[in-house]
Amino acid sequence: MKAEFIYQPTSGEYEEKTFDLNTVWKSQIWSWTKFTTKDGIEWIGAFRGEPKKTVIAEKINQVAVLTSDGLYILDIDKRETLFFDQQTEFRELAELPTKDKFIIADYDQIGIIDKDFKTKYLNLDFGIDNIVFRNYIGTKLRINFEKLPDYDIIDGVLNTENWKIETE
């Protein structure tokens, strides 16, 4: 399975589905994501907002698409929205190493979206701000953030086994 942002495709090149917002508060900017299912079928999803990130939770056959207008969680095979949060404060998105949940971050919180699409925010030992997800080293997600109250820039890891932040 794959999901990647692309430039606007040529009309008719792929089967397309539009995921629009049911509100007057939406941007005029569109993002396109090319999906490839386990069976190799390719299709395009059009989403409101500037592209931020796409990630796949393969165990549960879901893909999350984060744009400036919201977070979409889709069933990649059925091409349907399972969850939508018109929360434009989300800045980061990743899948867990177990490939069955998503992890998100806004400016100063990190949360896990469970199978019922509820977000549980982590209780950290200190305040953080301006969170940036990097890559995984085993079960540890490399992150960059500012540690409060002094706004020291820290390169650290989020241990996804005990949900503690460790500095590198």
Short mmCIF file of N, CA and C in Angstrom, two decimals:
data_model
loop_
_atom_site.label_atom_id
_atom_site.label_comp_id
_atom_site.label_asym_id
_atom_site.label_seq_id
_atom_site.Cartn_x
_atom_site.Cartn_y
_atom_site.Cartn_z
N MET A 1 0.84 -1.18 0.00
CA MET A 1 0.00 0.00 0.00
C MET A 1 0.88 1.24 0.00
N LYS A 2 0.43 2.23 -0.74
CA LYS A 2 1.17 3.48 -0.81
C LYS A 2 0.20 4.65 -0.82
N ALA A 3 0.67 5.78 -0.34
CA ALA A 3 -0.09 7.03 -0.40
C ALA A 3 0.94 8.15 -0.49
N GLU A 4 0.82 8.96 -1.54
CA GLU A 4 1.78 10.05 -1.71
C GLU A 4 1.10 11.24 -2.37
N PHE A 5 1.46 12.44 -1.90
CA PHE A 5 0.95 13.65 -2.53
C PHE A 5 1.55 13.77 -3.92
N ILE A 6 0.73 14.21 -4.86
CA ILE A 6 1.18 14.42 -6.23
C ILE A 6 0.66 15.78 -6.70
N TYR A 7 1.15 16.22 -7.86
CA TYR A 7 0.57 17.40 -8.50
C TYR A 7 -0.77 17.02 -9.10
N GLN A 8 -1.57 18.01 -9.43
CA GLN A 8 -2.89 17.75 -10.01
C GLN A 8 -2.75 16.84 -11.23
N PRO A 9 -3.46 15.71 -11.21
CA PRO A 9 -3.34 14.77 -12.33
C PRO A 9 -4.12 15.25 -13.55
N THR A 10 -3.77 14.70 -14.69
CA THR A 10 -4.52 14.96 -15.92
C THR A 10 -5.88 14.28 -15.78
N SER A 11 -6.93 14.99 -16.16
CA SER A 11 -8.28 14.45 -16.06
C SER A 11 -8.38 13.13 -16.82
N GLY A 12 -8.92 12.11 -16.16
CA GLY A 12 -9.12 10.81 -16.78
C GLY A 12 -7.92 9.87 -16.69
N GLU A 13 -6.80 10.37 -16.19
CA GLU A 13 -5.60 9.53 -16.08
C GLU A 13 -5.79 8.43 -15.04
N TYR A 14 -6.46 8.76 -13.94
CA TYR A 14 -6.75 7.82 -12.85
C TYR A 14 -8.21 7.96 -12.46
N GLU A 15 -8.74 6.95 -11.80
CA GLU A 15 -10.05 7.09 -11.19
C GLU A 15 -9.88 8.03 -10.01
N GLU A 16 -10.79 9.00 -9.88
CA GLU A 16 -10.64 10.02 -8.85
C GLU A 16 -11.86 10.07 -7.94
N LYS A 17 -11.61 10.50 -6.70
CA LYS A 17 -12.69 10.73 -5.75
C LYS A 17 -12.37 12.02 -5.00
N THR A 18 -13.37 12.88 -4.86
CA THR A 18 -13.20 14.15 -4.17
C THR A 18 -13.69 14.02 -2.73
N PHE A 19 -12.87 14.46 -1.80
CA PHE A 19 -13.22 14.49 -0.38
C PHE A 19 -13.34 15.95 0.02
N ASP A 20 -14.53 16.52 -0.16
CA ASP A 20 -14.74 17.94 0.09
C ASP A 20 -15.26 18.14 1.50
N LEU A 21 -15.27 19.39 1.94
CA LEU A 21 -15.74 19.75 3.27
C LEU A 21 -17.17 20.24 3.18
N ASN A 22 -17.97 19.88 4.16
CA ASN A 22 -19.36 20.31 4.21
C ASN A 22 -19.48 21.55 5.10
N THR A 23 -18.81 22.62 4.69
CA THR A 23 -18.82 23.86 5.46
C THR A 23 -18.47 25.01 4.54
N VAL A 24 -18.83 26.21 4.94
CA VAL A 24 -18.45 27.38 4.15
C VAL A 24 -17.01 27.78 4.46
N TRP A 25 -16.47 27.31 5.57
CA TRP A 25 -15.10 27.65 5.98
C TRP A 25 -14.12 26.65 5.40
N LYS A 26 -13.73 26.86 4.16
CA LYS A 26 -12.78 25.97 3.52
C LYS A 26 -11.91 26.78 2.56
N SER A 27 -10.70 26.30 2.40
CA SER A 27 -9.77 27.01 1.53
C SER A 27 -10.08 26.70 0.07
N GLN A 28 -9.50 27.48 -0.81
CA GLN A 28 -9.65 27.26 -2.24
C GLN A 28 -8.52 26.39 -2.79
N ILE A 29 -7.62 25.97 -1.91
CA ILE A 29 -6.47 25.16 -2.30
C ILE A 29 -6.85 23.68 -2.23
N TRP A 30 -6.37 22.91 -3.21
CA TRP A 30 -6.62 21.48 -3.25
C TRP A 30 -5.30 20.71 -3.21
N SER A 31 -5.34 19.51 -2.64
CA SER A 31 -4.22 18.57 -2.63
C SER A 31 -4.70 17.28 -3.28
N TRP A 32 -3.78 16.61 -3.96
CA TRP A 32 -4.11 15.33 -4.58
C TRP A 32 -3.18 14.26 -4.02
N THR A 33 -3.77 13.13 -3.68
CA THR A 33 -3.01 12.00 -3.16
C THR A 33 -3.24 10.80 -4.05
N LYS A 34 -2.14 10.18 -4.45
CA LYS A 34 -2.22 8.95 -5.24
C LYS A 34 -2.11 7.77 -4.29
N PHE A 35 -3.12 6.92 -4.32
CA PHE A 35 -3.17 5.74 -3.48
C PHE A 35 -2.91 4.50 -4.33
N THR A 36 -2.20 3.55 -3.74
CA THR A 36 -2.02 2.24 -4.37
C THR A 36 -2.44 1.20 -3.33
N THR A 37 -3.43 0.39 -3.67
CA THR A 37 -3.92 -0.63 -2.74
C THR A 37 -2.98 -1.83 -2.71
N LYS A 38 -3.25 -2.76 -1.82
CA LYS A 38 -2.46 -4.00 -1.74
C LYS A 38 -2.51 -4.77 -3.06
N ASP A 39 -3.63 -4.64 -3.77
CA ASP A 39 -3.81 -5.33 -5.04
C ASP A 39 -3.19 -4.58 -6.21
N GLY A 40 -2.54 -3.44 -5.95
CA GLY A 40 -1.89 -2.68 -7.00
C GLY A 40 -2.80 -1.71 -7.74
N ILE A 41 -4.02 -1.54 -7.27
CA ILE A 41 -4.96 -0.61 -7.91
C ILE A 41 -4.61 0.81 -7.49
N GLU A 42 -4.49 1.70 -8.48
CA GLU A 42 -4.14 3.09 -8.21
C GLU A 42 -5.37 3.97 -8.40
N TRP A 43 -5.54 4.92 -7.49
CA TRP A 43 -6.61 5.90 -7.61
C TRP A 43 -6.16 7.20 -6.94
N ILE A 44 -6.87 8.29 -7.22
CA ILE A 44 -6.52 9.61 -6.73
C ILE A 44 -7.62 10.13 -5.82
N GLY A 45 -7.21 10.72 -4.70
CA GLY A 45 -8.13 11.43 -3.83
C GLY A 45 -7.80 12.91 -3.87
N ALA A 46 -8.83 13.75 -3.99
CA ALA A 46 -8.66 15.21 -3.97
C ALA A 46 -9.17 15.72 -2.63
N PHE A 47 -8.33 16.49 -1.94
CA PHE A 47 -8.63 16.96 -0.58
C PHE A 47 -8.47 18.47 -0.50
N ARG A 48 -9.32 19.13 0.28
CA ARG A 48 -9.19 20.56 0.50
C ARG A 48 -7.97 20.84 1.37
N GLY A 49 -7.24 21.88 1.04
CA GLY A 49 -6.13 22.35 1.86
C GLY A 49 -4.76 22.01 1.28
N GLU A 50 -3.75 22.68 1.83
CA GLU A 50 -2.37 22.43 1.42
C GLU A 50 -1.90 21.09 1.97
N PRO A 51 -1.12 20.34 1.20
CA PRO A 51 -0.67 19.03 1.67
C PRO A 51 0.32 19.14 2.82
N LYS A 52 0.15 18.27 3.83
CA LYS A 52 1.11 18.21 4.94
C LYS A 52 1.77 16.84 5.01
N LYS A 53 0.98 15.78 5.28
CA LYS A 53 1.55 14.43 5.38
C LYS A 53 0.51 13.37 5.06
N THR A 54 1.00 12.22 4.60
CA THR A 54 0.18 11.02 4.45
C THR A 54 0.92 9.87 5.11
N VAL A 55 0.19 9.02 5.82
CA VAL A 55 0.78 7.82 6.41
C VAL A 55 -0.24 6.67 6.33
N ILE A 56 0.30 5.46 6.38
CA ILE A 56 -0.55 4.27 6.25
C ILE A 56 -0.41 3.40 7.49
N ALA A 57 -1.53 2.94 8.02
CA ALA A 57 -1.57 1.93 9.09
C ALA A 57 -1.99 0.62 8.41
N GLU A 58 -1.00 -0.13 7.95
CA GLU A 58 -1.26 -1.30 7.11
C GLU A 58 -2.08 -2.37 7.81
N LYS A 59 -1.87 -2.58 9.11
CA LYS A 59 -2.59 -3.64 9.82
C LYS A 59 -4.09 -3.43 9.80
N ILE A 60 -4.52 -2.17 9.80
CA ILE A 60 -5.95 -1.88 9.82
C ILE A 60 -6.45 -1.34 8.48
N ASN A 61 -5.57 -1.38 7.46
CA ASN A 61 -5.93 -0.99 6.10
C ASN A 61 -6.48 0.44 6.02
N GLN A 62 -5.83 1.35 6.76
CA GLN A 62 -6.26 2.74 6.77
C GLN A 62 -5.11 3.65 6.37
N VAL A 63 -5.48 4.77 5.79
CA VAL A 63 -4.52 5.80 5.44
C VAL A 63 -5.01 7.11 6.05
N ALA A 64 -4.06 7.90 6.56
CA ALA A 64 -4.39 9.22 7.10
C ALA A 64 -3.77 10.26 6.18
N VAL A 65 -4.56 11.27 5.85
CA VAL A 65 -4.13 12.36 5.00
C VAL A 65 -4.32 13.65 5.80
N LEU A 66 -3.22 14.37 6.01
CA LEU A 66 -3.27 15.63 6.76
C LEU A 66 -3.05 16.78 5.79
N THR A 67 -4.02 17.70 5.74
CA THR A 67 -3.88 18.92 4.95
C THR A 67 -4.08 20.10 5.89
N SER A 68 -3.90 21.28 5.38
CA SER A 68 -4.12 22.47 6.20
C SER A 68 -5.58 22.64 6.58
N ASP A 69 -6.49 21.95 5.90
CA ASP A 69 -7.92 22.05 6.20
C ASP A 69 -8.42 20.94 7.12
N GLY A 70 -7.65 19.90 7.34
CA GLY A 70 -8.14 18.86 8.23
C GLY A 70 -7.38 17.55 8.12
N LEU A 71 -7.79 16.61 8.96
CA LEU A 71 -7.24 15.26 8.99
C LEU A 71 -8.31 14.30 8.52
N TYR A 72 -7.97 13.53 7.49
CA TYR A 72 -8.87 12.53 6.93
C TYR A 72 -8.27 11.16 7.21
N ILE A 73 -9.11 10.22 7.67
CA ILE A 73 -8.70 8.82 7.78
C ILE A 73 -9.63 8.03 6.89
N LEU A 74 -9.03 7.29 5.95
CA LEU A 74 -9.80 6.59 4.93
C LEU A 74 -9.56 5.09 4.95
N ASP A 75 -10.54 4.35 4.48
CA ASP A 75 -10.34 2.96 4.10
C ASP A 75 -9.84 3.01 2.68
N ILE A 76 -8.60 2.60 2.46
CA ILE A 76 -7.96 2.77 1.16
C ILE A 76 -8.60 1.91 0.07
N ASP A 77 -9.15 0.74 0.43
CA ASP A 77 -9.78 -0.13 -0.56
C ASP A 77 -11.20 0.32 -0.90
N LYS A 78 -11.96 0.69 0.10
CA LYS A 78 -13.35 1.10 -0.12
C LYS A 78 -13.47 2.56 -0.56
N ARG A 79 -12.37 3.30 -0.44
CA ARG A 79 -12.33 4.71 -0.87
C ARG A 79 -13.37 5.55 -0.13
N GLU A 80 -13.47 5.29 1.17
CA GLU A 80 -14.45 6.06 1.94
C GLU A 80 -13.82 6.65 3.19
N THR A 81 -14.39 7.77 3.62
CA THR A 81 -13.92 8.45 4.82
C THR A 81 -14.43 7.71 6.04
N LEU A 82 -13.52 7.33 6.92
CA LEU A 82 -13.90 6.70 8.19
C LEU A 82 -13.97 7.73 9.29
N PHE A 83 -13.13 8.78 9.15
CA PHE A 83 -13.05 9.81 10.18
C PHE A 83 -12.56 11.09 9.53
N PHE A 84 -13.09 12.21 9.97
CA PHE A 84 -12.61 13.51 9.52
C PHE A 84 -12.62 14.47 10.69
N ASP A 85 -11.53 15.20 10.87
CA ASP A 85 -11.44 16.23 11.89
C ASP A 85 -11.02 17.52 11.21
N GLN A 86 -11.91 18.46 11.20
CA GLN A 86 -11.60 19.75 10.60
C GLN A 86 -10.78 20.55 11.61
N GLN A 87 -9.67 19.98 11.99
CA GLN A 87 -8.77 20.55 12.99
C GLN A 87 -7.52 21.00 12.26
N THR A 88 -7.41 22.27 12.02
CA THR A 88 -6.26 22.73 11.24
C THR A 88 -5.04 22.99 12.11
N GLU A 89 -5.11 22.70 13.41
CA GLU A 89 -3.95 22.89 14.29
C GLU A 89 -2.98 21.71 14.23
N PHE A 90 -3.42 20.57 13.70
CA PHE A 90 -2.52 19.43 13.59
C PHE A 90 -1.39 19.77 12.62
N ARG A 91 -0.17 19.52 13.05
CA ARG A 91 1.00 19.85 12.24
C ARG A 91 1.78 18.62 11.82
N GLU A 92 1.67 17.55 12.61
CA GLU A 92 2.47 16.35 12.36
C GLU A 92 1.60 15.11 12.41
N LEU A 93 2.06 14.09 11.70
CA LEU A 93 1.31 12.85 11.58
C LEU A 93 2.30 11.72 11.32
N ALA A 94 2.08 10.58 11.98
CA ALA A 94 2.89 9.38 11.75
C ALA A 94 2.04 8.17 12.12
N GLU A 95 2.46 6.99 11.65
CA GLU A 95 1.83 5.76 12.09
C GLU A 95 2.69 5.21 13.22
N LEU A 96 2.09 4.39 14.06
CA LEU A 96 2.87 3.74 15.10
C LEU A 96 3.63 2.56 14.50
N PRO A 97 4.74 2.15 15.12
CA PRO A 97 5.49 1.00 14.60
C PRO A 97 4.65 -0.28 14.51
N THR A 98 3.61 -0.37 15.33
CA THR A 98 2.71 -1.53 15.29
C THR A 98 1.78 -1.48 14.07
N LYS A 99 1.78 -0.36 13.36
CA LYS A 99 1.00 -0.14 12.14
C LYS A 99 -0.49 -0.34 12.33
N ASP A 100 -0.99 0.03 13.53
CA ASP A 100 -2.42 -0.11 13.80
C ASP A 100 -3.06 1.13 14.40
N LYS A 101 -2.30 2.21 14.52
CA LYS A 101 -2.81 3.48 15.05
C LYS A 101 -2.00 4.62 14.45
N PHE A 102 -2.54 5.82 14.63
CA PHE A 102 -1.85 7.02 14.16
C PHE A 102 -1.45 7.88 15.34
N ILE A 103 -0.38 8.61 15.18
CA ILE A 103 0.07 9.56 16.20
C ILE A 103 0.08 10.94 15.54
N ILE A 104 -0.41 11.93 16.25
CA ILE A 104 -0.51 13.29 15.72
C ILE A 104 0.13 14.26 16.71
N ALA A 105 0.41 15.46 16.21
CA ALA A 105 0.88 16.52 17.09
C ALA A 105 0.35 17.85 16.58
N ASP A 106 0.00 18.71 17.52
CA ASP A 106 -0.28 20.09 17.17
C ASP A 106 0.94 20.88 17.61
N TYR A 107 0.80 22.10 18.00
CA TYR A 107 1.97 22.88 18.38
C TYR A 107 2.61 22.41 19.68
N ASP A 108 1.78 22.00 20.66
CA ASP A 108 2.33 21.70 21.99
C ASP A 108 1.81 20.42 22.63
N GLN A 109 1.20 19.55 21.85
CA GLN A 109 0.69 18.28 22.38
C GLN A 109 0.93 17.16 21.37
N ILE A 110 1.11 15.96 21.90
CA ILE A 110 1.21 14.76 21.07
C ILE A 110 0.08 13.85 21.49
N GLY A 111 -0.61 13.27 20.50
CA GLY A 111 -1.74 12.40 20.81
C GLY A 111 -1.76 11.16 19.94
N ILE A 112 -2.50 10.17 20.40
CA ILE A 112 -2.67 8.91 19.68
C ILE A 112 -4.14 8.79 19.31
N ILE A 113 -4.40 8.47 18.05
CA ILE A 113 -5.77 8.24 17.60
C ILE A 113 -6.03 6.75 17.64
N ASP A 114 -6.99 6.32 18.47
CA ASP A 114 -7.25 4.89 18.63
C ASP A 114 -8.20 4.37 17.55
N LYS A 115 -8.55 3.10 17.65
CA LYS A 115 -9.38 2.45 16.62
C LYS A 115 -10.78 3.04 16.54
N ASP A 116 -11.23 3.72 17.60
CA ASP A 116 -12.54 4.37 17.62
C ASP A 116 -12.43 5.85 17.23
N PHE A 117 -11.25 6.25 16.76
CA PHE A 117 -10.96 7.61 16.30
C PHE A 117 -11.03 8.65 17.42
N LYS A 118 -10.76 8.21 18.62
CA LYS A 118 -10.65 9.12 19.77
C LYS A 118 -9.18 9.46 19.94
N THR A 119 -8.90 10.72 20.25
CA THR A 119 -7.52 11.15 20.45
C THR A 119 -7.22 11.21 21.94
N LYS A 120 -6.17 10.50 22.34
CA LYS A 120 -5.71 10.52 23.72
C LYS A 120 -4.36 11.24 23.73
N TYR A 121 -4.30 12.37 24.42
CA TYR A 121 -3.07 13.14 24.48
C TYR A 121 -2.16 12.61 25.57
N LEU A 122 -0.85 12.63 25.30
CA LEU A 122 0.13 12.12 26.25
C LEU A 122 0.35 13.12 27.37
N ASN A 123 0.53 12.59 28.58
CA ASN A 123 0.94 13.41 29.72
C ASN A 123 2.45 13.35 29.80
N LEU A 124 3.10 14.43 29.41
CA LEU A 124 4.56 14.47 29.39
C LEU A 124 5.09 15.06 30.68
N ASP A 125 6.37 14.80 30.97
CA ASP A 125 6.99 15.28 32.20
C ASP A 125 7.33 16.77 32.15
N PHE A 126 7.25 17.38 30.96
CA PHE A 126 7.56 18.79 30.81
C PHE A 126 6.80 19.33 29.60
N GLY A 127 6.69 20.64 29.52
CA GLY A 127 5.99 21.27 28.41
C GLY A 127 6.85 21.31 27.16
N ILE A 128 6.21 21.18 26.01
CA ILE A 128 6.92 21.23 24.74
C ILE A 128 6.16 22.13 23.78
N ASP A 129 6.86 22.59 22.75
CA ASP A 129 6.25 23.45 21.74
C ASP A 129 6.94 23.21 20.41
N ASN A 130 6.28 23.57 19.32
CA ASN A 130 6.84 23.46 17.97
C ASN A 130 7.40 22.06 17.67
N ILE A 131 6.56 21.07 17.79
CA ILE A 131 6.93 19.66 17.63
C ILE A 131 7.09 19.31 16.15
N VAL A 132 8.16 18.60 15.83
CA VAL A 132 8.40 18.11 14.47
C VAL A 132 8.76 16.63 14.57
N PHE A 133 8.00 15.79 13.85
CA PHE A 133 8.32 14.36 13.78
C PHE A 133 9.39 14.15 12.72
N ARG A 134 10.30 13.22 13.00
CA ARG A 134 11.34 12.86 12.04
C ARG A 134 11.09 11.44 11.54
N ASN A 135 11.90 10.50 11.93
CA ASN A 135 11.77 9.12 11.49
C ASN A 135 11.88 8.19 12.70
N TYR A 136 11.61 6.92 12.46
CA TYR A 136 11.69 5.92 13.52
C TYR A 136 13.06 5.27 13.56
N ILE A 137 13.50 5.00 14.78
CA ILE A 137 14.64 4.13 15.03
C ILE A 137 14.06 3.02 15.91
N GLY A 138 13.71 1.90 15.28
CA GLY A 138 13.02 0.84 16.01
C GLY A 138 11.64 1.32 16.43
N THR A 139 11.40 1.34 17.74
CA THR A 139 10.10 1.80 18.25
C THR A 139 10.16 3.23 18.78
N LYS A 140 11.25 3.92 18.48
CA LYS A 140 11.42 5.30 18.97
C LYS A 140 11.29 6.27 17.80
N LEU A 141 10.37 7.22 17.97
CA LEU A 141 10.14 8.25 16.96
C LEU A 141 11.05 9.44 17.25
N ARG A 142 11.94 9.74 16.33
CA ARG A 142 12.82 10.91 16.49
C ARG A 142 11.97 12.16 16.33
N ILE A 143 12.10 13.08 17.30
CA ILE A 143 11.35 14.33 17.26
C ILE A 143 12.26 15.50 17.59
N ASN A 144 11.84 16.66 17.16
CA ASN A 144 12.51 17.90 17.47
C ASN A 144 11.45 18.79 18.11
N PHE A 145 11.81 19.51 19.16
CA PHE A 145 10.83 20.36 19.83
C PHE A 145 11.55 21.41 20.66
N GLU A 146 10.79 22.36 21.17
CA GLU A 146 11.31 23.35 22.10
C GLU A 146 10.81 22.98 23.49
N LYS A 147 11.75 22.83 24.41
CA LYS A 147 11.39 22.46 25.78
C LYS A 147 11.08 23.72 26.57
N LEU A 148 9.91 23.71 27.20
CA LEU A 148 9.47 24.87 27.99
C LEU A 148 9.98 24.75 29.42
N PRO A 149 10.21 25.82 30.12
CA PRO A 149 9.83 27.20 29.82
C PRO A 149 10.92 27.99 29.09
N ASP A 150 12.10 27.42 28.87
CA ASP A 150 13.21 28.19 28.32
C ASP A 150 13.28 28.16 26.80
N TYR A 151 12.44 27.37 26.16
CA TYR A 151 12.43 27.23 24.70
C TYR A 151 13.75 26.72 24.15
N ASP A 152 14.38 25.82 24.91
CA ASP A 152 15.60 25.16 24.42
C ASP A 152 15.21 24.21 23.30
N ILE A 153 15.94 24.26 22.18
CA ILE A 153 15.65 23.37 21.06
C ILE A 153 16.28 22.01 21.36
N ILE A 154 15.46 20.98 21.33
CA ILE A 154 15.88 19.64 21.73
C ILE A 154 15.66 18.66 20.57
N ASP A 155 16.67 17.83 20.30
CA ASP A 155 16.51 16.66 19.45
C ASP A 155 16.34 15.49 20.39
N GLY A 156 15.22 14.81 20.28
CA GLY A 156 14.96 13.70 21.18
C GLY A 156 14.22 12.59 20.47
N VAL A 157 13.75 11.65 21.27
CA VAL A 157 12.95 10.55 20.74
C VAL A 157 11.74 10.34 21.64
N LEU A 158 10.65 9.93 21.02
CA LEU A 158 9.46 9.54 21.76
C LEU A 158 9.45 8.03 21.76
N ASN A 159 9.62 7.44 22.94
CA ASN A 159 9.61 5.99 23.08
C ASN A 159 8.14 5.54 23.02
N THR A 160 7.77 4.79 21.99
CA THR A 160 6.38 4.38 21.82
C THR A 160 6.02 3.15 22.65
N GLU A 161 6.96 2.68 23.46
CA GLU A 161 6.65 1.57 24.38
C GLU A 161 6.22 2.10 25.74
N ASN A 162 6.86 3.20 26.21
CA ASN A 162 6.47 3.75 27.51
C ASN A 162 5.93 5.18 27.41
N TRP A 163 5.89 5.74 26.21
CA TRP A 163 5.37 7.07 25.91
C TRP A 163 6.08 8.18 26.67
N LYS A 164 7.39 8.02 26.82
CA LYS A 164 8.23 9.04 27.44
C LYS A 164 9.14 9.65 26.38
N ILE A 165 9.45 10.94 26.56
CA ILE A 165 10.39 11.60 25.68
C ILE A 165 11.77 11.46 26.29
N GLU A 166 12.72 11.03 25.46
CA GLU A 166 14.11 10.89 25.87
C GLU A 166 14.94 11.81 24.99
N THR A 167 15.94 12.46 25.58
CA THR A 167 16.82 13.30 24.77
C THR A 167 17.96 12.46 24.21
N GLU A 168 18.42 12.83 23.02
CA GLU A 168 19.46 12.05 22.34
C GLU A 168 20.82 12.36 22.93
#
